[in-house]
Short mmCIF file of C-alpha atoms in Angstrom, two decimals:
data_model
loop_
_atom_site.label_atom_id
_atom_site.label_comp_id
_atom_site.label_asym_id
_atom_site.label_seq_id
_atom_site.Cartn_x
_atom_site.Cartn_y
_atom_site.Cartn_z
CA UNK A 196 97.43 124.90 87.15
CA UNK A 197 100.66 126.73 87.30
CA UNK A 198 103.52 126.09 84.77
CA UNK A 199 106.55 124.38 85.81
CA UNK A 200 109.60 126.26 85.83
CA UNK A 201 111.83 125.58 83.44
CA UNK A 202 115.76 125.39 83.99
CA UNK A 203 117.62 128.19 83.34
CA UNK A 204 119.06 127.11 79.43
CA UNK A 205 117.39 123.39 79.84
CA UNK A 206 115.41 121.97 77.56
CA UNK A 207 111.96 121.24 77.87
CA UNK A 208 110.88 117.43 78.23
CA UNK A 209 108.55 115.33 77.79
CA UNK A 210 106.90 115.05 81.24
CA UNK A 211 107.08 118.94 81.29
CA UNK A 212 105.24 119.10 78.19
CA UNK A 213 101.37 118.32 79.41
CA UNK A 214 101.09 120.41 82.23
CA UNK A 215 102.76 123.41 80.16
CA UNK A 216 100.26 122.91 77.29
CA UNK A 217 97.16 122.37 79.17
CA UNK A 218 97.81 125.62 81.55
CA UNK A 219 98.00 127.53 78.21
CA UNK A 220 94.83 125.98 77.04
CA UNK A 221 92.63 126.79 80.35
CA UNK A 222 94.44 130.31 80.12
CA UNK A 223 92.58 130.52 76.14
CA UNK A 224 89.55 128.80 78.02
CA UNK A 225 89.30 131.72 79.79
CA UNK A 226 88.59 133.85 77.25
CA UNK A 227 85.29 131.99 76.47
CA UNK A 228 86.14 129.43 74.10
CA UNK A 229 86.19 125.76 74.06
CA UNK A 230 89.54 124.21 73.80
CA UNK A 231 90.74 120.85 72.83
CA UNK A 232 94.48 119.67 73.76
CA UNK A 233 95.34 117.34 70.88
CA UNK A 234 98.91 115.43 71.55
CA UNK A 235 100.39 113.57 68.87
CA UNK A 236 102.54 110.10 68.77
CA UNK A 237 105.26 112.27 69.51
CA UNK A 238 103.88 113.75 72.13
CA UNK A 239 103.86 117.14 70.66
CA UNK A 240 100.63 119.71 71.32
CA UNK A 241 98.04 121.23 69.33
CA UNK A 242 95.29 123.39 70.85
CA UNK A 243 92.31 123.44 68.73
CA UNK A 244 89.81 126.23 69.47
CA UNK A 245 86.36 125.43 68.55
CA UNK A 246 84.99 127.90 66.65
CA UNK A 247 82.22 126.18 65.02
CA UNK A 248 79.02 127.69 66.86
CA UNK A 249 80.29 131.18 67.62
CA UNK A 250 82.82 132.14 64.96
CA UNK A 251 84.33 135.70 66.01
CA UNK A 252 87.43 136.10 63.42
CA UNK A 253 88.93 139.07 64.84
CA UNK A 254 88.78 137.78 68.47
CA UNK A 255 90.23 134.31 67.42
CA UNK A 256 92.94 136.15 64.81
CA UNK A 257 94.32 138.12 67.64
CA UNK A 258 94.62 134.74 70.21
CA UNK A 259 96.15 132.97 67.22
CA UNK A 260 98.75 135.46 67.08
CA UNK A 261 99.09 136.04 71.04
CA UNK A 262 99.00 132.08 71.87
CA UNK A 263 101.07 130.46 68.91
CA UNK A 264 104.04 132.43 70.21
CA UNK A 265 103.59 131.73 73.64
CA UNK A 266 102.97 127.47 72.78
CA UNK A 267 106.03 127.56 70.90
CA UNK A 268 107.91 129.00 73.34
CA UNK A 269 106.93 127.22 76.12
CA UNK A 270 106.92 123.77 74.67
CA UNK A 271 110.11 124.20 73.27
CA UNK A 272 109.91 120.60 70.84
CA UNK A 273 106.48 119.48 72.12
CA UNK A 274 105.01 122.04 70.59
CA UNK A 275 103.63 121.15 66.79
CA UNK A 276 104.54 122.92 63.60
CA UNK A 277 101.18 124.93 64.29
CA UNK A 278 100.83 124.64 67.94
CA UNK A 279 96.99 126.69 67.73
CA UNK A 280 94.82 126.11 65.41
CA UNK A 281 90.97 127.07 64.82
CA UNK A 282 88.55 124.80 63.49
CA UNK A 283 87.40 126.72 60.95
CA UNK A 284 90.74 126.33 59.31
CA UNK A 285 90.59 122.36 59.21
CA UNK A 286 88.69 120.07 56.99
CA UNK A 287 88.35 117.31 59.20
CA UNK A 288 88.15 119.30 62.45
CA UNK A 289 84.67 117.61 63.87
CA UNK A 290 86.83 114.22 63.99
CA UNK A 291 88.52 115.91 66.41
CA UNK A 292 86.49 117.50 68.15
CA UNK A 293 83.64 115.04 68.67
CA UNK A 294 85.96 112.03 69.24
CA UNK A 295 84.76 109.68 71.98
CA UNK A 296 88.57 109.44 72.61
CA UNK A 297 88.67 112.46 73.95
CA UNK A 298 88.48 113.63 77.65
CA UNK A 299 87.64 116.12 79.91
CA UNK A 300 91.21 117.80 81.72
CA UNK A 301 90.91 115.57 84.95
CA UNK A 302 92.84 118.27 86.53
CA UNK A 303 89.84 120.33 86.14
CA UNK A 304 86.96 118.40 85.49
CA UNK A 305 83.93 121.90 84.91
CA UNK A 306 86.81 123.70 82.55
CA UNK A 307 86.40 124.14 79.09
CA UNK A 308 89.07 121.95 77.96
CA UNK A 309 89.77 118.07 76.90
CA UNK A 310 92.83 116.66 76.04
CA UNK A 311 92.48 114.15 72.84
CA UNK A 312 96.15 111.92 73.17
CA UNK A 313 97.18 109.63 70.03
CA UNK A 314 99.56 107.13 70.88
CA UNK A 315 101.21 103.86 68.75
CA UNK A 316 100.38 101.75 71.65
CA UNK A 317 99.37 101.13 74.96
CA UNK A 318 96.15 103.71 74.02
CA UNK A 319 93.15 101.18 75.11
CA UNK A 320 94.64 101.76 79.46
CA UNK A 321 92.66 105.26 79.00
CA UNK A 322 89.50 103.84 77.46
CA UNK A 323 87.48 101.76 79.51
CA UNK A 324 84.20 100.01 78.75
CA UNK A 325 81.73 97.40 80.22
CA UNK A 326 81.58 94.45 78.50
CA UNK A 327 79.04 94.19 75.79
CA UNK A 328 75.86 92.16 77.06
CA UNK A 329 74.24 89.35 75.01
CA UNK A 330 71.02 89.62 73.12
CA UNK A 331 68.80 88.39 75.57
CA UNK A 332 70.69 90.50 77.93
CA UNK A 333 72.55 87.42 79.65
CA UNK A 334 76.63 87.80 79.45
CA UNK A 335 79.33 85.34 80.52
CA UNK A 336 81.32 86.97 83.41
CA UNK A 337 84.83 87.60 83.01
CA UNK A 338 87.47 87.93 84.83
CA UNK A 339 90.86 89.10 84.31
CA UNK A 340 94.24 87.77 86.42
CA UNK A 341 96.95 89.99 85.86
CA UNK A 342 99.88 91.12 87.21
CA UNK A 343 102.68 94.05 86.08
CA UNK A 344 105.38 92.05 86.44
CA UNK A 345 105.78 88.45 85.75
CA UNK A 346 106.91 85.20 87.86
CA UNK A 347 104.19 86.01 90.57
CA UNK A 348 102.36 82.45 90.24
CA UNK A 349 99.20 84.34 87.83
CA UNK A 350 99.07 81.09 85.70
CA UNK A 351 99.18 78.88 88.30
CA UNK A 352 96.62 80.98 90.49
CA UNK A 353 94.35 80.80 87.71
CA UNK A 354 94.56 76.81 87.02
CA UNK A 355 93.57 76.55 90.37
CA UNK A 356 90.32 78.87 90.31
CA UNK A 357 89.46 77.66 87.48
CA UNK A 358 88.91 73.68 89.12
CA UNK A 359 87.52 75.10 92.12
CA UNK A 360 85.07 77.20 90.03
CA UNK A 361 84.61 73.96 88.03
CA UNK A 362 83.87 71.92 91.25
CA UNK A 363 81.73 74.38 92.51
CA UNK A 364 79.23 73.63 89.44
CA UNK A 365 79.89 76.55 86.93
CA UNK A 366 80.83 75.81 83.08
CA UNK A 367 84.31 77.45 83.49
CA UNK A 368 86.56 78.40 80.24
CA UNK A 369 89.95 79.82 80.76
CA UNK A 370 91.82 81.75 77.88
CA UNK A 371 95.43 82.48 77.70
CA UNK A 372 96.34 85.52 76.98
CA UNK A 373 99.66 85.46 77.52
CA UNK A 374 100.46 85.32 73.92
CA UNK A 375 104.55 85.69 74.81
CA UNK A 376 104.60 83.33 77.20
CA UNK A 377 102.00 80.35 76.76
CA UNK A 378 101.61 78.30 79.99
CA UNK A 379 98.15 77.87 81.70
CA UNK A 380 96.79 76.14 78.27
CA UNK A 381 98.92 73.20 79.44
CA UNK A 382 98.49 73.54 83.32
CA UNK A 383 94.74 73.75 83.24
CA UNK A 384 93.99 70.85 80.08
CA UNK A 385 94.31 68.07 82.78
CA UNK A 386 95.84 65.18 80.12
CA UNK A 387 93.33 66.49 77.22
CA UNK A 388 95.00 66.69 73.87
CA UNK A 389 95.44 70.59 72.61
CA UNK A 390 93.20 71.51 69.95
CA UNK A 391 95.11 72.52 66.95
CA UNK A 392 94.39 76.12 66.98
CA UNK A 393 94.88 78.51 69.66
CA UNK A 394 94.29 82.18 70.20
CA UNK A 395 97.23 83.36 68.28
CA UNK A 396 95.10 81.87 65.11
CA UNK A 397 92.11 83.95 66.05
CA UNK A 398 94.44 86.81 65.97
CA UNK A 399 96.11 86.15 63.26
CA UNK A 400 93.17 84.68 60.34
CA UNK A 401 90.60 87.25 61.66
CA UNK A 402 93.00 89.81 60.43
CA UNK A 403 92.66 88.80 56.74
CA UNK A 404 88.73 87.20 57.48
CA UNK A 405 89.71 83.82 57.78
CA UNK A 406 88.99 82.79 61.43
CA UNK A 407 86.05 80.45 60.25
CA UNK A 408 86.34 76.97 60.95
CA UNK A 409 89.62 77.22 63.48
CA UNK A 410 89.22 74.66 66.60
CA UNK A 411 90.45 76.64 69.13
CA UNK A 412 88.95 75.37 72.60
CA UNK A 413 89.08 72.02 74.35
CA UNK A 414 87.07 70.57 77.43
CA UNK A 415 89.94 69.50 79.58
CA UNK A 416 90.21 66.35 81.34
CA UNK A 417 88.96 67.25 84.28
CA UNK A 418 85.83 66.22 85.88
CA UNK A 419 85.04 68.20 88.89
CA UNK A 420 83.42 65.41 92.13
CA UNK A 421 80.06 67.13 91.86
CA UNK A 422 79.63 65.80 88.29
CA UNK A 423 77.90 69.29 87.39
CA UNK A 424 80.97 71.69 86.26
CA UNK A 425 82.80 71.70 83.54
CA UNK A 426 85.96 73.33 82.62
CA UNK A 427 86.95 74.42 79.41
CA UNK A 428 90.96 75.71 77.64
CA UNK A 429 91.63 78.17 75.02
CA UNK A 430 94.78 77.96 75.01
CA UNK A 431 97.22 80.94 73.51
CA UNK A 432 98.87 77.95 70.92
CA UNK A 433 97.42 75.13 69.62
CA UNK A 434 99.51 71.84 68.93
CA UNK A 435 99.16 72.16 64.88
CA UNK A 436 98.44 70.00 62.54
CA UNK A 437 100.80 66.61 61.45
CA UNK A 438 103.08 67.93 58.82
CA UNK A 439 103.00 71.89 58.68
CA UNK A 440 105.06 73.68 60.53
CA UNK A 441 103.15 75.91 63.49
CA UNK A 442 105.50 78.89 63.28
CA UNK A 443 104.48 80.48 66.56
CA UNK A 444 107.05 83.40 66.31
CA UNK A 445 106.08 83.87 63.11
CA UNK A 446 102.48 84.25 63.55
CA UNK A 447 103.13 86.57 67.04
CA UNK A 448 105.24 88.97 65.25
CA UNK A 449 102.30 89.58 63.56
CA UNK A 450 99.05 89.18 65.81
CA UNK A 451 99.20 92.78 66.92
CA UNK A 452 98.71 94.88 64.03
CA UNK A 453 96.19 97.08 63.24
CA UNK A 454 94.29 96.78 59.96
CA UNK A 455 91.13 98.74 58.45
CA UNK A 456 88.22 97.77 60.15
CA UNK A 457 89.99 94.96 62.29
CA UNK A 458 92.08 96.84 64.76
CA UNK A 459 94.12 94.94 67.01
CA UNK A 460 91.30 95.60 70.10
CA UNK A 461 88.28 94.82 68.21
CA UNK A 462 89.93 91.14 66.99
CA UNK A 463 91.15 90.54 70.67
CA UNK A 464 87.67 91.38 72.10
CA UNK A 465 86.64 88.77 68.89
CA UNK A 466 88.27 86.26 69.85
CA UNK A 467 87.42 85.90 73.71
CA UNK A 468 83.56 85.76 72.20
CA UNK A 469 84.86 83.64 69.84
CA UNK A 470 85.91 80.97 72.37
CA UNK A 471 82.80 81.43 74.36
CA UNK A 472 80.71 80.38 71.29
CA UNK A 473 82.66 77.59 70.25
CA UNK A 474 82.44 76.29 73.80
CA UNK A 475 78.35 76.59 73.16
CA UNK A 476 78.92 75.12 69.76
CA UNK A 477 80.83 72.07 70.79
CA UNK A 478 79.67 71.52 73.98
CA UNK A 479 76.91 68.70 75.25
CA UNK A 480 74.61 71.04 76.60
CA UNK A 481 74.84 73.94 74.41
CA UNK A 482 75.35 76.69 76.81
CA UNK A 483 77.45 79.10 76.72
CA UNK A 484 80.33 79.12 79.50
CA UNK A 485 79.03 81.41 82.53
CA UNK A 486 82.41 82.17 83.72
CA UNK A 487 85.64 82.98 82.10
CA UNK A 488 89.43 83.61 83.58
CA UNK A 489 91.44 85.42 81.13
CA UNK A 490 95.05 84.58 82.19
CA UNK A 491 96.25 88.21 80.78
CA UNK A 492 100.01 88.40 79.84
CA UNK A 493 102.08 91.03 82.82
CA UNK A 494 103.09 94.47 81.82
CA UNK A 495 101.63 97.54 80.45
CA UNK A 496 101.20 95.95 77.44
CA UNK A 497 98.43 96.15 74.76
CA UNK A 498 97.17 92.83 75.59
CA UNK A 499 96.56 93.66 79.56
CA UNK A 500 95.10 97.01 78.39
CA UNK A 501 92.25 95.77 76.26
CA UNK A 502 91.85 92.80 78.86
CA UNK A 503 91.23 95.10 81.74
CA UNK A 504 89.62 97.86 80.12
CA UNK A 505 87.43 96.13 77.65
CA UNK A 506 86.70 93.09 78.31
CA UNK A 507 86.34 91.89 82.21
CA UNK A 508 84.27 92.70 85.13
CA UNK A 509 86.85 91.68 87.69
CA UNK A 510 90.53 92.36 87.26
CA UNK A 511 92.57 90.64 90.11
CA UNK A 512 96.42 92.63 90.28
CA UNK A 513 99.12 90.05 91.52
CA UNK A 514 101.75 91.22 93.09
CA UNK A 515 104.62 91.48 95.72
CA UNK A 516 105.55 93.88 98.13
CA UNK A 517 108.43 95.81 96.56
CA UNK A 518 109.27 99.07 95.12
CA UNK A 519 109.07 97.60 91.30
CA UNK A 520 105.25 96.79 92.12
CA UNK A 521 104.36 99.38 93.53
CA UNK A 522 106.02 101.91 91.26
CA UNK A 523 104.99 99.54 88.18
CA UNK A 524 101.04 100.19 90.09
CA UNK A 525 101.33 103.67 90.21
CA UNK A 526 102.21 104.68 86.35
CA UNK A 527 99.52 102.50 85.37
CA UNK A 528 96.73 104.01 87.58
CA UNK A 529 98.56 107.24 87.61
CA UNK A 530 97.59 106.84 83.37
CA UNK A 531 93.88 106.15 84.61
CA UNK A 532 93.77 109.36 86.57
CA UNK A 533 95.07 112.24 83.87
CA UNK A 534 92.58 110.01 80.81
CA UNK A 535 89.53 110.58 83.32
CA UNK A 536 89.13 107.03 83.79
CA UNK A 537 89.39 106.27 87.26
CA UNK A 538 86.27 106.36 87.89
CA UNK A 539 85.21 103.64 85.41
CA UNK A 540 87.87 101.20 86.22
CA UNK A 541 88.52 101.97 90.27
CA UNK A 542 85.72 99.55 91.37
CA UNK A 543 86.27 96.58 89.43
CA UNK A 544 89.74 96.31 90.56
CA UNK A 545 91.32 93.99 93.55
CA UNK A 546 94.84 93.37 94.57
CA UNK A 547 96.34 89.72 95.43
CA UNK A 548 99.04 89.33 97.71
CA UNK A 549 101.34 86.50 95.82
CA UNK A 550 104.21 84.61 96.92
CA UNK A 551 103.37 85.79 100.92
CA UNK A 552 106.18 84.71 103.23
CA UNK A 553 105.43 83.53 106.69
CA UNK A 554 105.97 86.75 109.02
CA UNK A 555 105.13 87.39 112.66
CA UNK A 556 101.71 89.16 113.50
CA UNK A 557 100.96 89.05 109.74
CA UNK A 558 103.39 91.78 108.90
CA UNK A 559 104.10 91.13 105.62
CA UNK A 560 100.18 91.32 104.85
CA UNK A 561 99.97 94.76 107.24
CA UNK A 562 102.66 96.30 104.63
CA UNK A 563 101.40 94.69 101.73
CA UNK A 564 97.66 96.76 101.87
CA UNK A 565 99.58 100.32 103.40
CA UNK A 566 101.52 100.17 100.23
CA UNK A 567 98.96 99.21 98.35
CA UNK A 568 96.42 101.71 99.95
CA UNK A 569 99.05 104.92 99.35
CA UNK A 570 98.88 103.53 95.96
CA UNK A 571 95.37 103.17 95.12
CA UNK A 572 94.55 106.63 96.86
CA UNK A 573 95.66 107.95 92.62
CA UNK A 574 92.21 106.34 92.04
CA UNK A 575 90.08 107.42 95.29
CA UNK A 576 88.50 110.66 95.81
CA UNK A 577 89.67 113.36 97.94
CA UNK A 578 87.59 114.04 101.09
CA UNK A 579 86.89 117.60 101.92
CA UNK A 580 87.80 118.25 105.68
CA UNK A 581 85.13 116.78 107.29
CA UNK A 582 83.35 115.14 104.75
CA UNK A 583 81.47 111.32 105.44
CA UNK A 584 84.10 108.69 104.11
CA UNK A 585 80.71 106.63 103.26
CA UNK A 586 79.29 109.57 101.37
CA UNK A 587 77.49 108.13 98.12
CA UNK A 588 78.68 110.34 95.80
CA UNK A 589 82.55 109.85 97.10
CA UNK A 590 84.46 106.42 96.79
CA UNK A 591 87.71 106.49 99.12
CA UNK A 592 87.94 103.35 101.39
CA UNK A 593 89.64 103.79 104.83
CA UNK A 594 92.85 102.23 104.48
CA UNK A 595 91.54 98.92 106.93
CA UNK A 596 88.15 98.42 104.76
CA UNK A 597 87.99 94.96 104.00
CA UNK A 598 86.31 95.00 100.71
CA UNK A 599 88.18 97.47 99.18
CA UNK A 600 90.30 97.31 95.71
CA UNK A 601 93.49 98.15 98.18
CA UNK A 602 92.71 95.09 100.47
CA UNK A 603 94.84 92.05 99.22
CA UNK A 604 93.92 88.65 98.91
CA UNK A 605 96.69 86.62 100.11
CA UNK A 606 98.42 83.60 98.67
CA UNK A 607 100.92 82.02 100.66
CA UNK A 608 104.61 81.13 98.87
CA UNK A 609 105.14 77.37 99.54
CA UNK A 610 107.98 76.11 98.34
CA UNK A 611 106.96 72.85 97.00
CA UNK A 612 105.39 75.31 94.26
CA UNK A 613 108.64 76.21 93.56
CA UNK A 614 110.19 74.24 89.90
CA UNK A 615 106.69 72.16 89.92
CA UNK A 616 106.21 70.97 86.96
CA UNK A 617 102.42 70.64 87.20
CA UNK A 618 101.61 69.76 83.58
CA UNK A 619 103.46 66.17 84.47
CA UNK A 620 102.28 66.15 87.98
CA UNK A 621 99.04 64.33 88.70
CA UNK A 622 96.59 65.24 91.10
CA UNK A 623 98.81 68.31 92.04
CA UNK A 624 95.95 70.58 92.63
CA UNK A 625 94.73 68.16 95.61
CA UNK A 626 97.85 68.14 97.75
CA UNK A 627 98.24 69.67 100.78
CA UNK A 628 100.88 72.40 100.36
CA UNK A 629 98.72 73.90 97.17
CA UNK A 630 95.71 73.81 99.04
CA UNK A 631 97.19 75.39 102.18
CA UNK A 632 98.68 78.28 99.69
CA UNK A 633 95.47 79.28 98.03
CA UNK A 634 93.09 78.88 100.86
CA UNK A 635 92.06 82.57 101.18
CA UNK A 636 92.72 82.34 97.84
CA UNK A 637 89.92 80.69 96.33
CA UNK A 638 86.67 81.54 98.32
CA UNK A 639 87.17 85.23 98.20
CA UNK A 640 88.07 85.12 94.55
CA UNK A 641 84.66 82.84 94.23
CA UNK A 642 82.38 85.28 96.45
CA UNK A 643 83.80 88.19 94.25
CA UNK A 644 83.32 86.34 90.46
CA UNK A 645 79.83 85.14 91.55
CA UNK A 646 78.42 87.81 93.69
CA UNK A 647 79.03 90.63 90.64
CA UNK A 648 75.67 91.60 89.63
CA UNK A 649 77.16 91.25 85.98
CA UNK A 650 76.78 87.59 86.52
CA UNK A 651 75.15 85.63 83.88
CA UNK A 652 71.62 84.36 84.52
CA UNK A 653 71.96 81.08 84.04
CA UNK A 654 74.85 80.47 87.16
CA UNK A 655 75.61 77.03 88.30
CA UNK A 656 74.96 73.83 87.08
#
């Protein structure tokens, strides 16, 4: 790593600030110590040298006084009031240096140094997890429809999978996440009455311990021609009770804070269980739903970062083919690469192709997965010259590979889905124009939510 050059008498900005800081650090690697990058809310650097094992005080003394210097020189206002510090000085300094949070320099993975970033929000895109498993080792699978920007038809895509999941036998429960801008609840209820909670109240009462007793899930109106599925709404606001005001707004502009031992994560990742359950708990037979969509709301948000990396096996990315995607695409796995997650997250991904216009030789779809294949190649691995493209301990599909996170699944734009008002519309799901737009649609997205070997045991009913 080389440090960029900075203009003559320019400042030094944020985006110059990382690779600046972390060069230093693998330079004070090199000395044999273990470094840890530590980048505040600010975005301003510490490098803590751990000391702890090996304590040398003259060695360290004299890189204290060569490297502090240098730091605050070359990170101009990113660098902190201290900008190297040893962790023999600090109290708390095994926090730091044995948080989970913090990674290995992707840049260069068998160095001695990890970056440990502290952000206000957005944080849970560079920590990803598999979903936590029931006791008896069984687990709902979930999956996640999201796209970066919004008006792309997610909503509606997922109202649809969710009946044709429903008809193909599985006890289906869809959750709105969408917190600022509620709509599948309605689409996907089928005439059924709203219960009078929603998740915003999950949110909201769990953050003060009084989420007991909300009735936050419905079994919709549907019932699927098979007479075996079911299909069940959380939806992101319930209707309220007769008399008391619901004060939506109100209750949003406070759902996302963080509180001691109920951060905003932790009560989001509650509440999706918490639906499951109640569906067990209310429900006939007692089981719990085997799958769930979460309808996640667009943007690199909070909400679409815990959703993806916390709580789904499958995350389907909507989009169109335009520069906004693909840019929006690229910061966001771009943020996956320099945390060290891509890796973790790269496989479980799979691009749709909304809104696709009618073009000649499928041309629209050709451009669609090139864009989308420059784009995913953040999260691939680089193949040394000559290296097997099928090598097991490489994952980089070839640009036509069918079954790769790149490849899109198409939905066709029809313009009787344009100004539908679906929720007063019944039957819409069975005419012809929705079925011809979502019939790639809906058996890939099927093979892919039922083949997962995360699947729950109990499947179809």
């Amino acid at each position: 790593m080389t440090l960029a050059p900075r203009p003559p008498g320019g400042p030094v900005r944020f985006a110059d600030a990382r690779p600046r800081a972390l060069a230093l650090a693998h330079e004070l690697a090199a000395t044999g110590v273990d470094v840890l990058a530590v980048r505040d809310v600010l975005g301003r650097f510490t490098l803590l040298v751990d000391d702890r094992t090996h304590p040398a005080p003259e060695t360290l003394a004299r890189l204290n006084a060569d490297y502090g210097p240098r730091l605050t020189q070359d990170l101009g206002p990113y660098a902190a009031e201290r900008p190297l510090l040893l962790a023999s000085e600090l109290f708390s300094a095994d926090a730091l240096l044995d948080s989970e949070r913090a990674v290995t320099d992707p840049e260069r993975p068998d160095g001695r140094v990890r970056v440990l970033d502290n952000t206000v929000v957005g944080e849970d895109w560079a920590h990803v997890s598999t979903p936590s498993s029931e006791a008896d080792g069984t687990r709902t699978h979930r999956t996640a429809l999201y796209g970066f920007k919004g008006g792309v038809g997610r909503s509606t895509a997922t109202a649809v999978l969710a009946r044709h999941l429903a008809d193909a036998g599985h006890l289906v429960l869809v959750v709105d996440l969408d917190l600022e801008s509620p709509g599948v609840g309605p689409l996907a209820t089928v005439d059924a009455e709203l219960p009078p909670h929603g998740v915003i109240d999950l949110l909201v009462e769990s953050a003060v311990g009084n989420a007991e007793g909300l009735e936050h899930v419905i079994r919709t109106g549907y019932t699927p021609p098979t007479g075996r599925g079911e299909l069940w709404v959380a939806p992101a606001r319930g209707r309220g009770t007769p008399g008391v005001p619901y004060a939506y707004v109100d209750k949003l502009n406070r759902a996302y804070a963080d509180v001691p031992g109920a951060d905003f994560a932790d009560r989001l990742e509650q509440a999706v269980r918490a639906c499951e359950d109640a569906v067990a708990r209310d429900g006939d037979s007692g089981r719990r739903p085997d799958i769930v969509l979460l309808d996640s709301r667009a943007g690199i948000h909070d909400i679409a970062a815990v959703t993806i990396s916390r709580l789904c096996d499958l995350a389907l990315l909507f989009g169109t083919d335009n520069a906004q995607t693909w840019q929006g695409y690229g910061d966001l796995f771009a943020a996956w690469l320099t945390s060290g997650q891509a890796s973790a997250v790269r496989e479980k991904l799979r691009m749709v192709a909304s809104m696709v216009p009618d073009s000649p030789q499928g041309t629209y779809l050709q451009s669609f997965r090139e864009h989308a294949w420059e784009c995913f190649a953040l999260l691939y691995d680089d193949l040394p010259a000559g290296a097997d493209e099928f090598a097991t301990d490489t994952f980089s599909p070839s640009l036509e590979d069918d079954a790769a996170p790149h490849h899109p699944i198409p939905i066709l734009f029809e313009p009787g889905l344009v100004g539908l008002d679906a929720a007063a519309t019944p039957g819409w799901q069975d005419r012809a124009f929705v079925q011809a737009a979502y019939r790639d649609f809906l058996p890939t997205a099927t093979l892919l939510i039922t083949a997962d070997p995360q699947q729950s045991s109990e499947g179809p009913r």
